[in-house]
Short mmCIF file of C-alpha atoms in Angstrom, two decimals:
data_model
loop_
_atom_site.label_atom_id
_atom_site.label_comp_id
_atom_site.label_asym_id
_atom_site.label_seq_id
_atom_site.Cartn_x
_atom_site.Cartn_y
_atom_site.Cartn_z
CA MET A 1 -34.15 -15.56 19.30
CA THR A 2 -31.13 -12.93 19.45
CA GLU A 3 -28.43 -13.51 16.23
CA THR A 4 -24.97 -12.22 16.79
CA ARG A 5 -22.18 -11.31 13.63
CA THR A 6 -18.57 -11.62 14.43
CA GLU A 7 -15.94 -10.61 11.02
CA THR A 8 -15.55 -14.02 9.74
CA THR A 9 -19.45 -15.39 10.83
CA PRO A 10 -21.10 -13.90 8.17
CA ILE A 11 -24.58 -13.46 10.37
CA PRO A 12 -27.41 -11.60 9.82
CA THR A 13 -28.56 -9.19 12.76
CA PRO A 14 -31.93 -8.73 13.31
CA THR A 15 -34.34 -5.99 12.18
CA PRO A 16 -37.79 -5.17 13.50
CA GLY A 17 -40.67 -7.23 12.74
CA PRO A 18 -42.16 -6.67 8.96
CA THR A 19 -43.68 -3.46 7.79
CA PRO A 20 -45.91 -2.50 4.75
CA SER A 21 -44.03 -2.46 1.60
CA PRO A 22 -43.88 1.30 0.80
CA ALA A 23 -44.15 0.42 -3.32
CA SER A 24 -47.09 -1.48 -2.96
CA GLY A 25 -48.85 -0.97 0.17
CA GLY A 26 -49.69 -4.88 0.17
CA PRO A 27 -48.09 -7.06 2.91
CA THR A 28 -44.52 -8.22 3.45
CA PHE A 29 -43.70 -11.50 1.90
CA GLY A 30 -43.41 -12.76 5.81
CA ALA A 31 -46.77 -11.34 6.90
CA GLN A 32 -48.46 -12.86 3.82
CA LEU A 33 -46.76 -16.11 4.91
CA ARG A 34 -47.99 -16.20 8.16
CA GLN A 35 -51.60 -15.48 7.03
CA CYS A 36 -51.40 -17.93 4.47
CA ARG A 37 -49.82 -20.46 6.62
CA GLN A 38 -52.54 -19.68 9.33
CA ALA A 39 -55.64 -19.60 6.88
CA ALA A 40 -54.81 -23.60 6.06
CA GLY A 41 -54.49 -24.45 9.63
CA LEU A 42 -50.71 -25.51 9.40
CA SER A 43 -48.48 -24.93 12.08
CA LEU A 44 -44.61 -23.54 11.27
CA ARG A 45 -43.36 -26.68 11.82
CA GLN A 46 -45.80 -28.70 9.50
CA LEU A 47 -45.44 -26.52 6.91
CA ALA A 48 -41.81 -26.56 7.20
CA GLY A 49 -41.57 -30.00 7.16
CA ARG A 50 -43.20 -30.03 3.73
CA ILE A 51 -41.35 -27.56 1.87
CA GLY A 52 -37.74 -29.03 3.19
CA HIS A 53 -36.87 -26.38 5.68
CA ASP A 54 -36.00 -25.91 9.38
CA HIS A 55 -39.05 -24.03 11.36
CA SER A 56 -36.81 -21.59 12.73
CA TYR A 57 -35.97 -20.20 9.56
CA LEU A 58 -39.36 -19.55 8.50
CA ALA A 59 -40.46 -18.38 11.86
CA GLN A 60 -37.40 -15.70 11.27
CA ILE A 61 -38.95 -14.83 7.79
CA GLU A 62 -42.11 -14.45 9.21
CA ARG A 63 -41.05 -11.74 12.09
CA GLY A 64 -39.35 -10.20 9.22
CA GLN A 65 -35.28 -10.94 10.32
CA ARG A 66 -34.89 -12.88 7.14
CA GLN A 67 -36.08 -12.20 3.63
CA GLY A 68 -36.50 -15.98 2.27
CA THR A 69 -35.82 -16.59 -1.55
CA ALA A 70 -38.23 -16.85 -4.49
CA ASP A 71 -37.82 -20.67 -4.51
CA LEU A 72 -39.19 -20.90 -0.93
CA ALA A 73 -41.85 -18.17 -2.28
CA ARG A 74 -42.92 -21.02 -5.09
CA ARG A 75 -42.64 -24.43 -2.64
CA CYS A 76 -45.14 -22.46 -0.06
CA ASP A 77 -47.10 -21.51 -2.61
CA GLY A 78 -47.59 -25.17 -3.87
CA GLU A 79 -48.13 -26.35 -0.68
CA LEU A 80 -50.31 -23.95 0.53
CA GLY A 81 -52.24 -23.63 -2.78
CA THR A 82 -51.76 -19.89 -2.79
CA GLY A 83 -51.39 -19.48 -6.67
CA ASN A 84 -48.76 -17.08 -6.94
CA LEU A 85 -49.48 -15.02 -3.84
CA LEU A 86 -46.64 -15.50 -1.85
CA THR A 87 -43.96 -15.39 -5.21
CA GLU A 88 -45.72 -12.03 -5.98
CA ALA A 89 -45.26 -10.85 -2.06
CA TYR A 90 -41.75 -11.75 -2.58
CA ARG A 91 -40.97 -9.79 -5.34
CA ARG A 92 -42.76 -7.10 -4.09
CA THR A 93 -40.75 -6.73 -0.52
CA PRO A 94 -38.22 -3.93 -1.03
CA ALA A 95 -34.61 -5.46 -0.01
CA LYS A 96 -33.04 -4.43 3.18
CA PRO A 97 -30.97 -1.56 2.50
CA ARG A 98 -26.89 -2.08 3.16
CA ARG A 99 -25.08 -1.11 6.56
CA SER A 100 -21.94 0.61 5.76
CA THR A 101 -18.64 -0.90 7.62
CA PRO A 102 -15.33 0.92 8.40
CA THR A 103 -13.11 -0.37 6.13
CA VAL A 104 -9.74 1.83 7.03
CA GLY A 105 -6.68 0.21 6.52
CA LEU A 106 -7.86 -2.99 5.22
CA ASP A 107 -6.48 -4.33 1.86
CA PRO A 108 -9.49 -4.11 -1.02
CA LEU A 109 -10.33 -8.21 -0.58
CA GLU A 110 -11.03 -8.21 3.06
CA SER A 111 -13.20 -5.25 2.64
CA ALA A 112 -15.14 -7.48 0.08
CA TRP A 113 -14.78 -10.47 2.25
CA GLN A 114 -16.86 -7.74 5.48
CA GLN A 115 -19.31 -6.62 3.08
CA LEU A 116 -20.08 -10.15 1.97
CA ALA A 117 -20.83 -10.71 5.67
CA ILE A 118 -22.60 -7.56 6.20
CA ALA A 119 -24.91 -8.86 3.23
CA PHE A 120 -25.74 -12.46 3.90
CA PRO A 121 -27.70 -13.73 2.81
CA GLU A 122 -28.99 -10.50 0.89
CA LYS A 123 -27.47 -10.02 -2.13
CA ASP A 124 -26.39 -7.65 -5.25
CA ALA A 125 -28.11 -8.47 -8.51
CA PHE A 126 -27.58 -7.74 -12.41
CA LEU A 127 -29.37 -8.18 -15.71
CA ALA A 128 -28.80 -11.41 -17.28
CA ALA A 129 -27.45 -9.96 -20.34
CA GLU A 130 -25.25 -7.81 -18.99
CA GLU A 131 -24.04 -10.49 -16.82
CA SER A 132 -24.00 -13.19 -18.80
CA VAL A 133 -21.17 -10.98 -21.06
CA TRP A 134 -19.38 -9.77 -17.91
CA PHE A 135 -18.31 -13.15 -16.55
CA SER A 136 -17.27 -14.45 -20.24
CA SER A 137 -15.12 -11.75 -20.39
CA LEU A 138 -13.62 -12.40 -16.98
CA GLN A 139 -12.20 -15.40 -17.98
CA SER A 140 -10.24 -13.41 -20.53
CA LEU A 141 -8.07 -11.81 -17.52
CA PRO A 142 -5.39 -13.52 -15.52
CA ALA A 143 -5.96 -14.16 -11.98
CA VAL A 144 -3.91 -11.12 -10.77
CA ARG A 145 -6.24 -9.15 -12.81
CA ARG A 146 -9.39 -10.85 -12.16
CA LEU A 147 -9.69 -10.61 -8.47
CA PRO A 148 -9.15 -7.16 -8.72
CA GLU A 149 -12.30 -6.58 -10.93
CA LEU A 150 -14.02 -9.19 -8.58
CA VAL A 151 -13.64 -7.45 -5.35
CA ARG A 152 -15.02 -4.08 -7.22
CA GLU A 153 -17.72 -6.28 -8.76
CA LEU A 154 -18.65 -7.80 -5.05
CA SER A 155 -18.87 -3.64 -3.88
CA THR A 156 -21.18 -1.77 -6.78
CA PRO A 157 -24.42 -0.75 -5.27
CA PRO A 158 -27.38 -3.60 -5.52
CA ILE A 159 -29.72 -2.97 -8.76
CA ASN A 160 -33.34 -3.80 -7.87
CA HIS A 161 -33.35 -7.08 -9.28
CA ARG A 162 -34.22 -9.71 -6.87
CA ALA A 163 -34.50 -12.62 -9.05
CA LEU A 164 -31.03 -12.64 -9.91
CA GLN A 165 -29.19 -11.52 -7.03
CA GLU A 166 -28.91 -14.88 -5.00
CA ASP A 167 -26.90 -16.70 -8.19
CA ARG A 168 -24.99 -14.11 -8.58
CA GLN A 169 -23.69 -13.33 -5.14
CA ILE A 170 -22.76 -17.44 -4.74
CA GLU A 171 -21.35 -17.32 -8.34
CA LEU A 172 -19.41 -14.14 -7.60
CA SER A 173 -18.21 -15.84 -4.30
CA LEU A 174 -16.94 -19.06 -6.13
CA LEU A 175 -15.02 -16.74 -8.87
CA ILE A 176 -13.24 -15.24 -6.02
CA ALA A 177 -12.13 -18.93 -4.16
CA GLU A 178 -11.37 -19.91 -7.51
CA THR A 179 -9.33 -16.91 -8.15
CA LEU A 180 -7.35 -16.75 -4.98
CA THR A 181 -6.51 -20.73 -5.53
CA ALA A 182 -5.27 -19.77 -8.67
CA CYS A 183 -2.69 -17.13 -7.29
CA GLY A 184 -1.89 -19.20 -4.53
CA ARG A 185 -3.31 -18.02 -1.30
CA LEU A 186 -5.24 -20.58 -0.18
CA GLY A 187 -6.05 -19.67 3.22
CA ASP A 188 -7.56 -16.55 1.75
CA ALA A 189 -9.57 -19.23 -0.76
CA ARG A 190 -10.94 -21.63 2.40
CA ARG A 191 -13.10 -18.52 3.84
CA TRP A 192 -15.21 -18.33 0.03
CA TRP A 193 -15.33 -21.65 -0.24
CA TRP A 194 -17.24 -21.48 2.93
CA ALA A 195 -19.26 -18.69 1.85
CA ALA A 196 -20.14 -20.03 -0.87
CA ARG A 197 -21.78 -23.18 0.54
CA GLN A 198 -23.38 -21.01 2.70
CA LEU A 199 -24.96 -19.10 0.60
CA ALA A 200 -26.15 -21.25 -1.28
CA ASP A 201 -27.41 -23.51 1.27
CA ALA A 202 -29.61 -21.07 2.62
CA LEU A 203 -30.97 -20.29 -1.13
CA GLY A 204 -31.87 -24.15 -0.94
CA GLU A 205 -31.81 -25.07 -4.57
CA PRO A 206 -29.93 -28.02 -4.52
CA GLY A 207 -28.34 -27.56 -8.10
CA LEU A 208 -26.53 -24.76 -6.80
CA CYS A 209 -25.81 -26.34 -3.54
CA SER A 210 -23.79 -29.37 -5.78
CA LEU A 211 -22.03 -26.98 -8.50
CA ALA A 212 -20.34 -25.26 -5.20
CA ARG A 213 -19.19 -28.04 -3.77
CA SER A 214 -18.05 -29.70 -7.12
CA ARG A 215 -15.88 -26.81 -8.04
CA GLU A 216 -14.45 -26.66 -4.62
CA ALA A 217 -13.44 -30.36 -5.33
CA THR A 218 -12.15 -29.56 -8.34
CA SER A 219 -9.98 -27.37 -7.09
CA GLY A 220 -9.07 -28.95 -4.13
CA LEU A 221 -7.86 -31.76 -6.06
CA ALA A 222 -5.03 -28.97 -7.85
CA GLU A 223 -4.94 -27.23 -4.16
CA GLY A 224 -3.49 -31.30 -3.46
CA ARG A 225 -5.77 -30.85 -0.42
CA ALA A 226 -6.65 -34.25 1.67
CA LEU A 227 -8.86 -37.04 -0.95
CA PRO A 228 -10.97 -38.17 2.07
CA GLU A 229 -12.08 -34.41 2.69
CA LEU A 230 -12.68 -34.19 -1.34
CA LEU A 231 -14.60 -37.37 -1.49
CA GLU A 232 -16.86 -35.83 1.41
CA LEU A 233 -17.73 -33.20 -1.01
CA THR A 234 -17.91 -34.85 -3.87
CA ASP A 235 -20.63 -37.19 -1.97
CA GLU A 236 -22.53 -34.10 -1.04
CA ALA A 237 -22.47 -33.00 -4.19
CA LEU A 238 -23.80 -35.89 -6.20
CA THR A 239 -26.76 -36.28 -3.09
CA LEU A 240 -27.81 -32.90 -3.56
CA ALA A 241 -27.24 -32.64 -7.64
CA LEU A 242 -29.79 -36.22 -7.89
CA GLN A 243 -32.30 -33.99 -5.96
CA GLU A 244 -32.24 -31.74 -8.74
CA PRO A 245 -32.04 -34.44 -11.69
CA ARG A 246 -33.33 -31.54 -14.22
CA ARG A 247 -30.07 -29.92 -13.60
CA SER A 248 -27.92 -31.68 -16.14
CA ASP A 249 -24.63 -29.33 -15.54
CA ALA A 250 -24.56 -29.88 -11.60
CA MET A 251 -25.08 -33.77 -12.62
CA LEU A 252 -21.99 -33.57 -14.89
CA SER A 253 -19.70 -31.66 -12.22
CA ALA A 254 -20.75 -33.66 -9.53
CA ARG A 255 -20.12 -37.56 -11.45
CA SER A 256 -17.20 -36.19 -13.44
CA THR A 257 -15.35 -34.89 -10.05
CA ARG A 258 -16.60 -37.68 -7.46
CA ALA A 259 -14.96 -39.82 -10.44
CA ARG A 260 -11.73 -37.65 -10.50
CA VAL A 261 -11.62 -38.56 -6.74
CA LEU A 262 -12.37 -41.97 -6.56
CA ALA A 263 -9.61 -42.40 -9.10
CA ALA A 264 -6.97 -40.78 -6.83
CA LEU A 265 -7.82 -42.92 -4.07
CA GLY A 266 -7.40 -46.12 -6.15
CA ARG A 267 -10.99 -46.72 -6.42
CA VAL A 268 -10.83 -47.77 -10.35
CA VAL A 269 -13.67 -49.97 -10.55
CA GLU A 270 -16.39 -47.29 -9.29
CA ALA A 271 -14.83 -44.18 -11.04
CA HIS A 272 -15.29 -46.20 -14.31
CA ALA A 273 -18.42 -47.03 -13.32
CA LEU A 274 -19.32 -43.06 -13.60
CA LEU A 275 -17.92 -43.02 -16.86
CA PRO A 276 -21.16 -44.17 -19.08
CA GLN A 277 -23.71 -41.97 -16.63
CA LEU A 278 -21.25 -38.86 -17.71
CA LEU A 279 -21.08 -38.84 -20.93
CA SER A 280 -24.64 -39.39 -20.97
CA HIS A 281 -25.14 -36.51 -19.01
CA ALA A 282 -22.76 -34.34 -21.12
CA ASP A 283 -24.66 -35.71 -24.11
CA GLU A 284 -28.16 -33.89 -22.44
CA LEU A 285 -26.38 -30.53 -20.84
CA PRO A 286 -27.05 -27.45 -23.51
CA MET A 287 -24.05 -26.08 -24.60
CA ALA A 288 -23.36 -22.37 -24.71
CA SER A 289 -20.56 -20.48 -26.40
CA THR A 290 -20.20 -17.28 -23.91
CA GLY A 291 -21.47 -16.48 -20.87
CA ARG A 292 -21.77 -19.03 -17.46
CA GLY A 293 -23.10 -22.03 -19.50
CA TRP A 294 -20.81 -25.23 -20.80
CA ALA A 295 -18.92 -24.15 -23.62
CA PRO A 296 -17.78 -26.75 -26.23
CA TYR A 297 -14.04 -26.93 -25.62
CA GLU A 298 -15.20 -26.77 -21.54
CA MET A 299 -17.17 -30.17 -22.51
CA HIS A 300 -14.29 -31.55 -23.68
CA GLY A 301 -11.79 -30.01 -21.63
CA VAL A 302 -14.37 -32.14 -18.59
CA GLU A 303 -14.94 -35.48 -19.84
CA GLY A 304 -10.67 -35.36 -20.94
CA ARG A 305 -9.91 -35.01 -17.64
CA VAL A 306 -12.18 -37.56 -16.39
CA CYS A 307 -10.67 -40.53 -18.79
CA ALA A 308 -6.90 -39.47 -18.09
CA SER A 309 -7.83 -40.12 -14.61
CA LEU A 310 -8.80 -43.43 -15.53
CA GLY A 311 -5.89 -43.75 -17.60
CA TYR A 312 -7.60 -44.17 -21.23
CA TRP A 313 -4.40 -42.14 -22.44
CA THR A 314 -5.35 -42.22 -25.67
CA ALA A 315 -9.04 -41.30 -25.46
CA GLY A 316 -7.80 -38.77 -23.29
CA CYS A 317 -5.74 -36.60 -25.37
CA LEU A 318 -8.24 -36.65 -28.30
CA MET A 319 -10.77 -34.78 -25.91
CA PHE A 320 -8.00 -32.37 -25.11
CA ALA A 321 -7.23 -32.10 -28.49
CA ARG A 322 -10.42 -31.36 -29.70
CA GLY A 323 -10.75 -28.60 -26.70
CA LEU A 324 -8.09 -26.84 -27.91
CA GLU A 325 -9.12 -26.36 -31.05
CA LEU A 326 -12.37 -24.70 -29.97
CA CYS A 327 -11.17 -22.76 -26.93
CA PRO A 328 -11.24 -18.82 -27.98
CA SER A 329 -7.38 -17.46 -28.53
CA GLU A 330 -7.86 -14.89 -26.04
CA ARG A 331 -8.25 -17.66 -23.24
CA LEU A 332 -4.52 -18.75 -22.42
CA GLU A 333 -4.89 -20.24 -19.12
CA GLU A 334 -7.38 -22.54 -20.39
CA ARG A 335 -5.46 -23.25 -23.36
CA ALA A 336 -2.18 -24.07 -21.38
CA LEU A 337 -4.31 -26.03 -19.22
CA LEU A 338 -5.52 -28.14 -21.87
CA GLU A 339 -2.29 -28.59 -23.47
CA LEU A 340 -0.34 -29.57 -20.08
CA ALA A 341 -3.38 -31.98 -20.50
CA MET A 342 -2.22 -33.69 -23.50
CA ALA A 343 1.42 -33.84 -22.09
CA GLU A 344 0.06 -35.53 -19.04
CA CYS A 345 -1.71 -38.58 -21.64
CA PHE A 346 1.73 -38.13 -23.31
CA ALA A 347 3.37 -39.27 -20.45
CA GLY A 348 0.63 -41.46 -19.38
CA SER A 349 0.96 -43.68 -22.56
CA SER A 350 5.01 -43.59 -22.62
CA GLN A 351 5.77 -40.86 -24.99
CA GLY A 352 8.14 -39.31 -22.76
CA ALA A 353 10.03 -36.66 -24.80
CA ALA A 354 6.59 -35.29 -26.37
CA ALA A 355 5.12 -34.79 -22.86
CA LEU A 356 8.32 -32.94 -21.63
CA ALA A 357 8.24 -30.82 -24.81
CA VAL A 358 4.84 -29.70 -24.41
CA ALA A 359 5.28 -28.83 -21.07
CA MET A 360 8.90 -27.05 -20.88
CA ARG A 361 7.09 -25.07 -24.10
CA VAL A 362 3.58 -24.06 -21.98
CA LEU A 363 5.58 -22.73 -18.89
CA ILE A 364 8.36 -21.03 -21.53
CA GLU A 365 5.84 -19.11 -23.70
CA LEU A 366 3.17 -18.56 -21.21
CA PRO A 367 3.52 -14.84 -19.94
CA ASP A 368 3.60 -15.10 -15.95
CA GLU A 369 0.67 -13.65 -15.46
CA TRP A 370 -0.91 -16.21 -16.36
CA HIS A 371 0.81 -19.05 -14.47
CA THR A 372 -1.34 -20.03 -11.83
CA THR A 373 -2.02 -22.94 -8.86
CA TYR A 374 -4.13 -25.00 -11.56
CA VAL A 375 -1.53 -25.08 -14.51
CA TYR A 376 1.85 -25.81 -11.91
CA ALA A 377 -0.72 -28.81 -10.90
CA ILE A 378 -0.87 -30.41 -13.48
CA ALA A 379 2.39 -29.39 -15.10
CA ALA A 380 3.82 -31.12 -11.56
CA ARG A 381 1.59 -33.98 -12.56
CA VAL A 382 3.39 -34.72 -16.22
CA LEU A 383 6.78 -34.79 -14.70
CA SER A 384 6.20 -36.84 -12.02
CA GLY A 385 4.72 -39.61 -15.02
CA VAL A 386 7.49 -39.13 -16.96
CA ARG A 387 9.64 -39.60 -14.25
CA GLN A 388 8.28 -42.87 -13.31
CA ARG A 389 7.89 -44.61 -16.45
CA GLU A 390 11.20 -43.00 -18.18
CA PRO A 391 13.51 -41.67 -15.63
CA ARG A 392 16.81 -41.55 -17.46
CA LEU A 393 14.74 -39.40 -19.90
CA PRO A 394 16.83 -36.10 -20.83
CA GLY A 395 15.04 -33.00 -19.76
CA LEU A 396 13.44 -33.97 -16.80
CA TYR A 397 15.85 -31.94 -14.84
CA ASP A 398 14.95 -29.00 -17.00
CA LEU A 399 11.06 -29.39 -16.17
CA ASP A 400 12.00 -29.68 -12.59
CA LEU A 401 13.23 -26.44 -13.03
CA LEU A 402 10.63 -24.85 -14.09
CA VAL A 403 8.24 -26.23 -12.12
CA ALA A 404 9.88 -25.53 -9.47
CA ARG A 405 10.07 -21.43 -10.42
CA ARG A 406 6.60 -21.04 -9.81
CA PRO A 407 6.31 -17.14 -10.48
CA TRP A 408 3.09 -16.33 -9.32
CA ALA A 409 3.95 -17.32 -5.36
CA GLY A 410 3.90 -14.48 -3.27
CA ARG A 411 1.94 -11.99 -5.76
CA SER A 412 -0.05 -9.20 -4.09
CA VAL A 413 -3.49 -8.80 -5.35
CA GLY A 414 -5.96 -6.38 -5.54
CA SER A 415 -6.70 -2.96 -6.52
CA GLU A 416 -3.34 -1.82 -6.31
CA SER A 417 -1.79 -5.53 -7.79
CA CYS A 418 0.66 -4.97 -10.43
CA TRP A 419 0.47 -8.49 -12.03
CA GLY A 420 4.16 -7.96 -13.67
CA HIS A 421 5.69 -8.19 -9.94
CA SER A 422 6.15 -10.22 -7.90
CA ARG A 423 7.56 -9.95 -4.27
CA GLU A 424 10.55 -12.02 -3.50
#
């Protein structure tokens, strides 16, 4: 079977069949898989059915056209009773060399997209400790400065650490998609959301597949995407999360995002039914103050957003206030989002003057480089809430002008981006 690749469809090009690993002299993962499968008397279709993969995908692995994943190797070991034989074969199989592609005349973002297409599904990797610090430090950068860092990270030469590479590439794609959305480049963001889902699906871990869809749906609420489309994403996310119930982070993300989408659709009873389950998963989730785990202030933010979407304004406000107390001072956008969320709760509980005061202060005091799609999505909800309940309140016109300003619109991004200026 021959596969082709275009600029917008990242599919790997087949390479010749398996060769022995130069490092160990033993068979590659694909060759070892074929030997063990045949020794067990199973066909490709039989093995694929047992481990939940397509038989054509396994055939490509055996021929050396795909590398497979660590999770697939573990599942095959379990089904074939081979101990850790296949897992070790996977670990010692070298990654295929990265092919270069001309990028003359392309901006850094387009170049990074092409590199992701070339690498699919083989991905870069860094040590876990370095990765944790790097992801944590990104949150202290505004979106227009964060994007060049992500693009450069995607272009970094690979380090031979197979155990982390798939997860890291998925996270990079998600972060680029979220950052592009923050900068108002929604069309570009769609490609990266798609790439993240494809990478997660290729890895075959339900928890990661679920998180990719939940994060896209959460972003879609700020973008103003069609709610039926977002509901479909949350349905998929919850179905996948249920396949890996021990991943409380995936379950929490899936249930919280689904509750918000259902509430936006007016299906409040269904959304309310998810609240007790959501809170129980939040209690089970291990906290993390650094790295990519859930920090306590993020947990309070998730709980507050669900409460606010259901009209529990007082509970939501308390959650946001707790989150604000714990949110690091250097994370200006996240602090602004929490304050604006509190203002939305004030508006919902008919405290319009307080809502307008908080929202206008945040938009005026927040430096322009920290203004994003996400900030203005909440500010617009504050404006709508006050206008609906107290339409004659002084200050509405002023907030309307601030919300219409949107200083990030049209701003250039990339390695040559100047975050202090926007194109008029």
